[in-house]
Amino acid sequence: MGQGMEQRLTIEASGLDGLFAVLEERGFTVVGPTVREGAIVYDRLASPADLPRGITDEQDGGVYRLKKRDDDALFGYVVGPQSWKRFLDPPVKRLWRAERDGSDFRIVPEEVPREAFAFLGVRSCEIHAMEIQDRVYIDGEFKDPGYEARRRSALIIAVQCTVAGGTCFCVSMNTGPKSESGFDLALIEVVDTERHVFVIEAGSPRGREILEALETRPSEASELAEAENRIADAAARMGRTFDAEGVHDLLTQNLEHPRWAEVAGRCLSCANCTMVCPTCFCSTVEDVTDVSGDHAERWQKQDSCFTMDFSQLHGGIVRSSTRSRYRQWLTHKLATWIDQFGVSGCTGCGRCITWCPVAIDLTEEVAAIRANPPDAVEPHRRGKP
Ligand code: SF4
Ligand code: SF4
């Protein structure tokens, strides 16, 4: 995937049927947004009719609800509780199985997945989240072959954000609202009383080949201007802001800040924030056997630093208090993630704020620590782990 500096073309909204057909011809399974149980989720789509037509989402701390729009926009919402990691790194997966072979066991590795996804409707913050997870699963010493196979085959069809959510702060994290790279195709939806079109550009040779197979026309100047205006409008309407300057040192030098105890008094340790976060990757493994003892399997399951068992070592639990678990999550996400992977673990998508049942907001928590400088905390306790 390369830089998206291509000629921009226009397809009519009705032309999305053609896009689905072209993707299917090339063997892709189309995955995109659809409405289910009062939320916009990502799932396999049969046609554009499955998209959330005329729907938007209202989001704030602990608040998410769908509302009708006064137009037929297909991507007129922000992000829902799920992210693409559900498909790239399934939350429950078998790693291998073992079959008895005489007095030994024979290990049977899992087959590398062959299904190629076309992800339709990927937002800029989500492309950044995938690139962050690439560092975890592909770029390090140990690779996850399943993730790598799914990621390398996936076609990324971005949709530029023209609506900002109440908990979004991608502008502060420099991850949006416009995708500049990391996509195969990028769409900007322009819908008003007179038109419903998508301005489309390719960002890779694969995307260009697909674009050439679609029925397009050169974009009109008014369409391009309106598309750019809508993205600029989304950038100006972020629901949250976050001061990322020096956040690594701010957090790592304030490990005994009284704010950790204050937030722990509200936090339910429910793990919602880690489940919805598009970059969190903690997992656990479980071994299971059948009653005959001839067959065993190892399964990997999504886990969270908020569960008590996650930090269990021989002899006890390392992070037994909610205070230590919240502090671990936030300092890893915003500070030690940078030491580990060279980038922040946060893209500013806002999901952890929206889906926290008690509306804990990491932008507020960091601001509260910043407002109470390190000098206010006993010096000998600042760096205590
Ligand atoms: S920490 Fe929160 S805002 Fe940042 S990427 Fe994760 S869910 Fe999104
Ligand atoms: S911060 Fe909110 S979402 Fe996260 S564990 Fe605590 S209560 Fe749950």
Tab-separated table of C-alpha atoms and ligand atoms in Angstrom:
chain	number	residue	atom	x	y	z
A	1	MET	CA	0.000	0.000	0.000
A	2	GLY	CA	1.452	3.359	-0.918
A	3	GLN	CA	0.794	7.078	-0.745
A	4	GLY	CA	-2.660	8.139	-1.943
A	5	MET	CA	-1.679	10.853	-4.443
A	6	GLU	CA	-3.747	9.565	-7.360
A	7	GLN	CA	-6.238	11.074	-9.733
A	8	ARG	CA	-9.611	11.212	-8.026
A	9	LEU	CA	-12.667	9.828	-9.737
A	10	THR	CA	-16.335	9.703	-8.840
A	11	ILE	CA	-18.742	6.796	-8.586
A	12	GLU	CA	-22.444	7.134	-7.969
A	13	ALA	CA	-23.696	5.634	-4.701
A	14	SER	CA	-25.616	3.133	-6.843
A	15	GLY	CA	-22.221	2.055	-8.222
A	16	LEU	CA	-21.332	0.375	-4.927
A	17	ASP	CA	-23.107	-2.734	-6.242
A	18	GLY	CA	-20.431	-2.807	-8.949
A	19	LEU	CA	-17.695	-2.518	-6.304
A	20	PHE	CA	-19.103	-5.514	-4.410
A	21	ALA	CA	-19.257	-7.516	-7.660
A	22	VAL	CA	-15.665	-6.673	-8.586
A	23	LEU	CA	-14.450	-7.616	-5.098
A	24	GLU	CA	-16.303	-10.913	-5.165
A	25	GLU	CA	-14.946	-11.711	-8.640
A	26	ARG	CA	-11.453	-11.339	-7.191
A	27	GLY	CA	-12.225	-13.720	-4.341
A	28	PHE	CA	-12.606	-11.227	-1.492
A	29	THR	CA	-15.052	-11.600	1.379
A	30	VAL	CA	-16.480	-8.108	1.929
A	31	VAL	CA	-16.539	-7.073	5.601
A	32	GLY	CA	-17.989	-3.741	6.613
A	33	PRO	CA	-20.366	-1.832	8.878
A	34	THR	CA	-23.915	-2.977	9.524
A	35	VAL	CA	-26.527	-2.344	12.215
A	36	ARG	CA	-27.035	-5.058	14.815
A	37	GLU	CA	-28.594	-4.884	18.295
A	38	GLY	CA	-28.560	-1.111	18.405
A	39	ALA	CA	-24.949	-0.641	17.324
A	40	ILE	CA	-22.898	-0.445	14.153
A	41	VAL	CA	-20.733	-3.552	14.018
A	42	TYR	CA	-18.394	-5.059	11.423
A	43	ASP	CA	-19.501	-8.234	9.705
A	44	ARG	CA	-19.574	-10.017	6.378
A	45	LEU	CA	-21.750	-8.069	3.916
A	46	ALA	CA	-23.698	-9.519	0.996
A	47	SER	CA	-24.441	-6.208	-0.730
A	48	PRO	CA	-24.588	-2.424	-0.127
A	49	ALA	CA	-28.104	-2.977	1.257
A	50	ASP	CA	-26.424	-4.266	4.445
A	51	LEU	CA	-24.719	-0.914	5.077
A	52	PRO	CA	-26.157	1.445	7.762
A	53	ARG	CA	-28.083	3.727	5.407
A	54	GLY	CA	-29.297	7.022	6.922
A	55	ILE	CA	-27.923	6.204	10.389
A	56	THR	CA	-25.569	8.125	12.633
A	57	ASP	CA	-24.237	7.514	16.120
A	58	GLU	CA	-24.259	9.810	19.132
A	59	GLN	CA	-21.326	9.251	21.464
A	60	ASP	CA	-20.085	10.640	24.763
A	61	GLY	CA	-18.538	9.218	27.915
A	62	GLY	CA	-20.561	6.054	28.640
A	63	VAL	CA	-23.076	6.979	25.925
A	64	TYR	CA	-23.725	5.364	22.517
A	65	ARG	CA	-26.950	5.482	20.601
A	66	LEU	CA	-27.970	5.304	16.958
A	67	LYS	CA	-30.102	8.029	15.398
A	68	LYS	CA	-31.701	8.631	12.028
A	69	ARG	CA	-29.950	11.100	9.748
A	70	ASP	CA	-31.914	13.361	7.448
A	71	ASP	CA	-30.148	11.909	4.402
A	72	ASP	CA	-29.246	8.485	2.984
A	73	ALA	CA	-25.561	8.527	3.911
A	74	LEU	CA	-24.068	5.032	4.105
A	75	PHE	CA	-21.043	6.004	6.213
A	76	GLY	CA	-22.517	8.883	8.212
A	77	TYR	CA	-21.455	7.525	11.606
A	78	VAL	CA	-18.090	7.333	13.383
A	79	VAL	CA	-16.816	4.052	14.878
A	80	GLY	CA	-18.702	1.386	16.804
A	81	PRO	CA	-17.639	-0.967	19.586
A	82	GLN	CA	-15.770	-3.345	17.291
A	83	SER	CA	-12.592	-2.874	15.337
A	84	TRP	CA	-11.022	-4.817	12.481
A	85	LYS	CA	-8.824	-6.712	14.947
A	86	ARG	CA	-11.800	-9.012	15.386
A	87	PHE	CA	-11.064	-10.323	11.876
A	88	LEU	CA	-7.279	-9.937	11.756
A	89	ASP	CA	-6.768	-11.448	15.196
A	90	PRO	CA	-9.889	-13.409	16.186
A	91	PRO	CA	-10.572	-13.180	19.942
A	92	VAL	CA	-10.667	-16.980	20.305
A	93	LYS	CA	-8.480	-19.191	18.141
A	94	ARG	CA	-6.832	-22.604	18.244
A	95	LEU	CA	-3.041	-22.458	18.006
A	96	TRP	CA	-2.375	-26.172	17.516
A	97	ARG	CA	-3.607	-29.602	18.427
A	98	ALA	CA	-1.774	-32.748	19.503
A	99	GLU	CA	-2.749	-36.324	18.624
A	100	ARG	CA	-1.448	-39.415	20.428
A	101	ASP	CA	0.908	-41.356	18.198
A	102	GLY	CA	1.911	-44.567	20.009
A	103	SER	CA	3.742	-43.463	23.128
A	104	ASP	CA	4.318	-39.942	21.732
A	105	PHE	CA	2.205	-36.984	20.719
A	106	ARG	CA	2.218	-35.546	17.232
A	107	ILE	CA	1.758	-31.743	17.054
A	108	VAL	CA	-0.562	-30.642	14.249
A	109	PRO	CA	-0.120	-26.909	13.534
A	110	GLU	CA	-3.104	-24.800	12.504
A	111	GLU	CA	-3.433	-24.128	8.812
A	112	VAL	CA	-2.703	-20.595	7.705
A	113	PRO	CA	-6.069	-18.950	6.927
A	114	ARG	CA	-6.867	-18.526	3.248
A	115	GLU	CA	-9.897	-16.235	3.337
A	116	ALA	CA	-9.024	-12.782	1.923
A	117	PHE	CA	-11.047	-9.924	3.380
A	118	ALA	CA	-11.946	-6.647	1.711
A	119	PHE	CA	-12.460	-4.288	4.641
A	120	LEU	CA	-14.931	-1.624	3.526
A	121	GLY	CA	-15.270	1.568	5.568
A	122	VAL	CA	-11.929	1.651	7.386
A	123	ARG	CA	-11.315	4.970	9.135
A	124	SER	CA	-7.961	6.701	9.328
A	125	CYS	CA	-7.558	5.976	13.057
A	126	GLU	CA	-8.262	2.310	12.281
A	127	ILE	CA	-5.561	2.136	9.612
A	128	HIS	CA	-3.169	3.536	12.216
A	129	ALA	CA	-4.395	0.912	14.690
A	130	MET	CA	-3.646	-1.879	12.184
A	131	GLU	CA	-0.178	-0.462	11.610
A	132	ILE	CA	0.372	-0.422	15.383
A	133	GLN	CA	-0.743	-4.053	15.663
A	134	ASP	CA	1.574	-4.938	12.738
A	135	ARG	CA	4.469	-3.962	15.008
A	136	VAL	CA	3.227	-6.451	17.592
A	137	TYR	CA	2.347	-9.385	15.343
A	138	ILE	CA	4.566	-9.058	12.256
A	139	ASP	CA	7.508	-6.723	12.802
A	140	GLY	CA	8.913	-8.248	15.992
A	141	GLU	CA	11.076	-11.272	16.608
A	142	PHE	CA	8.030	-13.550	16.957
A	143	LYS	CA	5.397	-13.429	14.226
A	144	ASP	CA	1.784	-14.502	14.382
A	145	PRO	CA	1.361	-16.450	11.104
A	146	GLY	CA	-2.441	-16.221	11.144
A	147	TYR	CA	-2.428	-12.448	11.629
A	148	GLU	CA	0.273	-12.003	9.029
A	149	ALA	CA	-1.632	-14.039	6.411
A	150	ARG	CA	-4.915	-12.199	7.032
A	151	ARG	CA	-3.254	-8.783	7.111
A	152	ARG	CA	-1.210	-9.278	3.950
A	153	SER	CA	-4.201	-10.514	1.946
A	154	ALA	CA	-6.673	-7.914	3.267
A	155	LEU	CA	-7.762	-5.156	0.922
A	156	ILE	CA	-8.242	-1.863	2.771
A	157	ILE	CA	-11.024	0.374	1.471
A	158	ALA	CA	-10.880	3.512	3.573
A	159	VAL	CA	-13.755	5.909	4.053
A	160	GLN	CA	-12.622	9.396	5.000
A	161	CYS	CA	-14.343	10.774	8.075
A	162	THR	CA	-16.816	13.542	7.379
A	163	VAL	CA	-18.426	13.286	10.830
A	164	ALA	CA	-16.539	13.609	14.127
A	165	GLY	CA	-17.681	11.622	17.137
A	166	GLY	CA	-18.276	13.040	20.577
A	167	THR	CA	-15.320	11.089	21.983
A	168	CYS	CA	-12.934	11.319	18.978
A	169	PHE	CA	-9.504	12.944	19.336
A	170	CYS	CA	-7.595	11.646	16.292
A	171	VAL	CA	-6.483	15.192	15.414
A	172	SER	CA	-4.601	15.349	18.750
A	173	MET	CA	-2.947	11.981	18.023
A	174	ASN	CA	-2.128	12.900	14.414
A	175	THR	CA	-4.011	9.854	13.122
A	176	GLY	CA	-6.932	11.438	11.260
A	177	PRO	CA	-9.533	12.290	10.228
A	178	LYS	CA	-8.101	11.885	6.707
A	179	SER	CA	-6.252	8.738	5.634
A	180	GLU	CA	-3.124	9.714	3.744
A	181	SER	CA	-1.688	6.216	3.280
A	182	GLY	CA	-2.149	2.583	4.235
A	183	PHE	CA	-5.184	1.981	2.011
A	184	ASP	CA	-5.820	0.348	-1.342
A	185	LEU	CA	-8.824	2.524	-2.122
A	186	ALA	CA	-10.189	5.577	-0.306
A	187	LEU	CA	-13.730	6.937	-0.587
A	188	ILE	CA	-15.209	10.264	0.422
A	189	GLU	CA	-18.995	10.266	0.615
A	190	VAL	CA	-20.754	13.413	-0.652
A	191	VAL	CA	-24.491	13.363	-0.079
A	192	ASP	CA	-26.965	16.232	-0.223
A	193	THR	CA	-30.356	16.937	-1.778
A	194	GLU	CA	-28.968	16.805	-5.323
A	195	ARG	CA	-26.389	14.044	-5.285
A	196	HIS	CA	-25.113	10.969	-3.564
A	197	VAL	CA	-21.649	10.138	-4.850
A	198	PHE	CA	-18.275	8.870	-3.700
A	199	VAL	CA	-15.021	10.542	-4.656
A	200	ILE	CA	-12.605	7.627	-4.953
A	201	GLU	CA	-8.848	7.283	-5.295
A	202	ALA	CA	-6.427	4.372	-5.374
A	203	GLY	CA	-3.528	4.039	-2.929
A	204	SER	CA	-1.880	0.869	-4.265
A	205	PRO	CA	-1.521	-1.139	-7.497
A	206	ARG	CA	-4.239	-3.544	-6.265
A	207	GLY	CA	-6.550	-0.635	-5.615
A	208	ARG	CA	-5.787	0.877	-9.017
A	209	GLU	CA	-6.648	-2.375	-10.762
A	210	ILE	CA	-9.997	-2.530	-8.955
A	211	LEU	CA	-10.696	1.127	-9.661
A	212	GLU	CA	-10.122	0.533	-13.376
A	213	ALA	CA	-12.790	-2.173	-13.306
A	214	LEU	CA	-15.425	0.205	-11.867
A	215	GLU	CA	-17.739	2.537	-13.715
A	216	THR	CA	-16.303	5.961	-12.851
A	217	ARG	CA	-16.129	9.485	-14.231
A	218	PRO	CA	-13.685	12.332	-13.509
A	219	SER	CA	-14.690	14.129	-10.308
A	220	GLU	CA	-16.230	17.571	-10.713
A	221	ALA	CA	-14.476	20.466	-8.997
A	222	SER	CA	-17.523	21.055	-6.793
A	223	GLU	CA	-17.461	17.425	-5.609
A	224	LEU	CA	-13.774	17.632	-4.711
A	225	ALA	CA	-14.269	20.929	-2.876
A	226	GLU	CA	-17.249	19.583	-0.958
A	227	ALA	CA	-15.374	16.381	-0.066
A	228	GLU	CA	-12.415	18.315	1.345
A	229	ASN	CA	-14.746	20.721	3.201
A	230	ARG	CA	-16.444	17.809	4.928
A	231	ILE	CA	-13.150	16.316	6.111
A	232	ALA	CA	-11.986	19.740	7.359
A	233	ASP	CA	-15.298	20.119	9.163
A	234	ALA	CA	-14.813	16.758	10.902
A	235	ALA	CA	-11.291	17.816	11.949
A	236	ALA	CA	-12.689	21.003	13.467
A	237	ARG	CA	-15.409	19.201	15.427
A	238	MET	CA	-13.470	16.620	17.438
A	239	GLY	CA	-15.375	15.770	20.611
A	240	ARG	CA	-12.201	15.591	22.711
A	241	THR	CA	-8.702	17.031	22.646
A	242	PHE	CA	-5.611	15.480	24.153
A	243	ASP	CA	-2.264	17.060	24.924
A	244	ALA	CA	0.177	14.319	23.890
A	245	GLU	CA	3.260	16.481	24.437
A	246	GLY	CA	5.660	14.773	26.870
A	247	VAL	CA	3.001	12.258	27.986
A	248	HIS	CA	5.576	9.444	28.241
A	249	ASP	CA	7.608	11.213	30.923
A	250	LEU	CA	4.529	12.715	32.542
A	251	LEU	CA	3.074	9.278	33.287
A	252	THR	CA	6.251	7.346	34.036
A	253	GLN	CA	7.355	10.058	36.494
A	254	ASN	CA	4.006	10.072	38.277
A	255	LEU	CA	3.431	6.451	39.169
A	256	GLU	CA	2.399	7.374	42.703
A	257	HIS	CA	0.185	10.301	41.703
A	258	PRO	CA	-2.982	10.507	43.854
A	259	ARG	CA	-5.109	10.574	40.665
A	260	TRP	CA	-4.565	6.823	40.212
A	261	ALA	CA	-6.389	6.134	43.474
A	262	GLU	CA	-9.132	8.600	42.564
A	263	VAL	CA	-9.836	6.931	39.204
A	264	ALA	CA	-9.660	3.492	40.825
A	265	GLY	CA	-12.520	4.569	43.072
A	266	ARG	CA	-14.719	4.820	39.960
A	267	CYS	CA	-13.248	2.070	37.761
A	268	LEU	CA	-15.185	-1.223	37.793
A	269	SER	CA	-12.231	-3.174	36.371
A	270	CYS	CA	-14.717	-4.479	33.790
A	271	ALA	CA	-12.141	-4.556	30.935
A	272	ASN	CA	-14.517	-2.911	28.440
A	273	CYS	CA	-11.888	-0.327	27.508
A	274	THR	CA	-9.397	-3.013	26.509
A	275	MET	CA	-11.986	-5.112	24.653
A	276	VAL	CA	-13.032	-2.199	22.432
A	277	CYS	CA	-9.555	-0.733	21.936
A	278	PRO	CA	-8.311	-1.447	18.393
A	279	THR	CA	-4.695	-1.804	19.509
A	280	CYS	CA	-4.937	-3.812	22.769
A	281	PHE	CA	-3.556	-7.293	22.195
A	282	CYS	CA	-3.275	-9.062	25.565
A	283	SER	CA	-4.189	-12.730	25.431
A	284	THR	CA	-4.063	-15.878	27.502
A	285	VAL	CA	-3.671	-19.520	26.487
A	286	GLU	CA	-5.617	-22.536	27.648
A	287	ASP	CA	-4.854	-26.199	27.060
A	288	VAL	CA	-7.754	-28.633	26.798
A	289	THR	CA	-7.783	-32.423	26.493
A	290	ASP	CA	-10.532	-34.922	25.799
A	291	VAL	CA	-11.441	-37.679	28.251
A	292	SER	CA	-9.514	-40.328	26.332
A	293	GLY	CA	-6.254	-38.437	26.786
A	294	ASP	CA	-5.460	-38.991	23.083
A	295	HIS	CA	-6.201	-35.511	21.901
A	296	ALA	CA	-5.158	-32.092	23.242
A	297	GLU	CA	-5.562	-28.546	21.944
A	298	ARG	CA	-4.049	-25.175	22.786
A	299	TRP	CA	-6.353	-22.159	22.437
A	300	GLN	CA	-5.493	-18.476	22.556
A	301	LYS	CA	-8.137	-16.129	23.963
A	302	GLN	CA	-8.325	-12.368	24.152
A	303	ASP	CA	-7.594	-11.225	27.705
A	304	SER	CA	-7.160	-7.920	29.476
A	305	CYS	CA	-4.743	-6.320	31.911
A	306	PHE	CA	-7.876	-5.501	33.936
A	307	THR	CA	-8.560	-9.137	34.844
A	308	MET	CA	-7.121	-10.305	38.153
A	309	ASP	CA	-5.652	-13.479	36.690
A	310	PHE	CA	-3.750	-11.682	33.966
A	311	SER	CA	-0.849	-10.802	36.258
A	312	GLN	CA	-0.842	-14.076	38.186
A	313	LEU	CA	2.630	-15.521	38.558
A	314	HIS	CA	3.630	-18.412	40.808
A	315	GLY	CA	2.805	-17.313	44.324
A	316	GLY	CA	0.342	-14.539	43.646
A	317	ILE	CA	-1.160	-11.723	41.616
A	318	VAL	CA	1.189	-8.869	40.754
A	319	ARG	CA	-1.470	-6.208	40.160
A	320	SER	CA	-4.066	-6.998	42.782
A	321	SER	CA	-5.609	-3.499	43.074
A	322	THR	CA	-7.776	-1.664	40.539
A	323	ARG	CA	-5.425	1.284	40.967
A	324	SER	CA	-2.453	-0.745	39.756
A	325	ARG	CA	-4.430	-2.265	36.873
A	326	TYR	CA	-5.756	1.073	35.581
A	327	ARG	CA	-2.275	2.592	35.940
A	328	GLN	CA	-0.767	-0.342	34.052
A	329	TRP	CA	-3.254	0.076	31.216
A	330	LEU	CA	-2.833	3.812	30.806
A	331	THR	CA	0.934	3.943	31.237
A	332	HIS	CA	1.375	1.072	28.782
A	333	LYS	CA	-1.021	2.538	26.231
A	334	LEU	CA	0.418	6.046	26.281
A	335	ALA	CA	4.004	5.676	27.509
A	336	THR	CA	5.750	2.305	27.720
A	337	TRP	CA	4.138	1.247	24.427
A	338	ILE	CA	6.467	3.853	22.886
A	339	ASP	CA	9.482	2.180	24.575
A	340	GLN	CA	8.284	-1.215	23.328
A	341	PHE	CA	7.070	-0.470	19.797
A	342	GLY	CA	8.265	3.053	18.970
A	343	VAL	CA	4.744	4.527	18.744
A	344	SER	CA	1.890	5.393	21.079
A	345	GLY	CA	-0.673	2.646	21.590
A	346	CYS	CA	-3.517	5.147	21.249
A	347	THR	CA	-5.013	6.415	18.002
A	348	GLY	CA	-7.625	8.696	19.540
A	349	CYS	CA	-10.601	6.647	18.359
A	350	GLY	CA	-12.515	7.368	21.580
A	351	ARG	CA	-13.967	3.867	21.993
A	352	CYS	CA	-12.635	3.394	25.536
A	353	ILE	CA	-14.423	6.583	26.610
A	354	THR	CA	-17.725	5.764	24.915
A	355	TRP	CA	-17.866	2.172	26.162
A	356	CYS	CA	-16.708	2.752	29.723
A	357	PRO	CA	-19.846	2.183	31.811
A	358	VAL	CA	-18.778	4.877	34.282
A	359	ALA	CA	-17.489	7.312	31.635
A	360	ILE	CA	-13.833	7.292	32.643
A	361	ASP	CA	-12.059	9.367	30.026
A	362	LEU	CA	-8.315	8.956	29.476
A	363	THR	CA	-8.025	12.506	28.122
A	364	GLU	CA	-9.393	13.807	31.435
A	365	GLU	CA	-7.202	11.501	33.505
A	366	VAL	CA	-4.005	12.614	31.785
A	367	ALA	CA	-5.058	16.269	31.994
A	368	ALA	CA	-5.668	15.863	35.742
A	369	ILE	CA	-2.177	14.443	36.250
A	370	ARG	CA	-0.694	17.178	34.096
A	371	ALA	CA	-2.535	19.857	36.066
A	372	ASN	CA	-1.016	18.552	39.318
A	373	PRO	CA	2.726	18.686	38.575
A	374	PRO	CA	5.287	16.142	39.774
A	375	ASP	CA	6.514	18.580	42.446
A	376	ALA	CA	3.242	18.065	44.246
A	377	VAL	CA	4.060	14.378	44.732
A	378	GLU	CA	6.652	13.136	47.238
A	379	PRO	CA	9.915	12.885	45.199
A	380	HIS	CA	10.940	9.473	46.563
A	381	ARG	CA	7.618	7.962	45.377
A	382	ARG	CA	7.480	9.359	41.826
A	383	GLY	CA	9.198	6.483	40.073
A	384	LYS	CA	8.161	3.617	42.326
A	385	PRO	CA	6.774	0.729	40.248
B	1	SF4	S1	-6.884	3.895	24.196
B	1	SF4	FE1	-9.037	4.456	23.817
B	1	SF4	S2	-8.955	6.169	22.360
B	1	SF4	FE2	-6.921	5.203	22.355
B	1	SF4	S3	-7.007	3.710	20.640
B	1	SF4	FE3	-7.603	2.582	22.506
B	1	SF4	S4	-9.854	2.746	22.573
B	1	SF4	FE4	-9.133	4.288	21.106
B	2	SF4	S1	-11.795	2.321	32.835
B	2	SF4	FE1	-14.004	1.975	32.489
B	2	SF4	S2	-14.107	0.444	30.843
B	2	SF4	FE2	-12.023	0.387	31.675
B	2	SF4	S3	-12.053	-1.220	33.232
B	2	SF4	FE3	-12.469	0.733	34.307
B	2	SF4	S4	-14.731	0.890	34.323
B	2	SF4	FE4	-14.230	-0.693	32.802
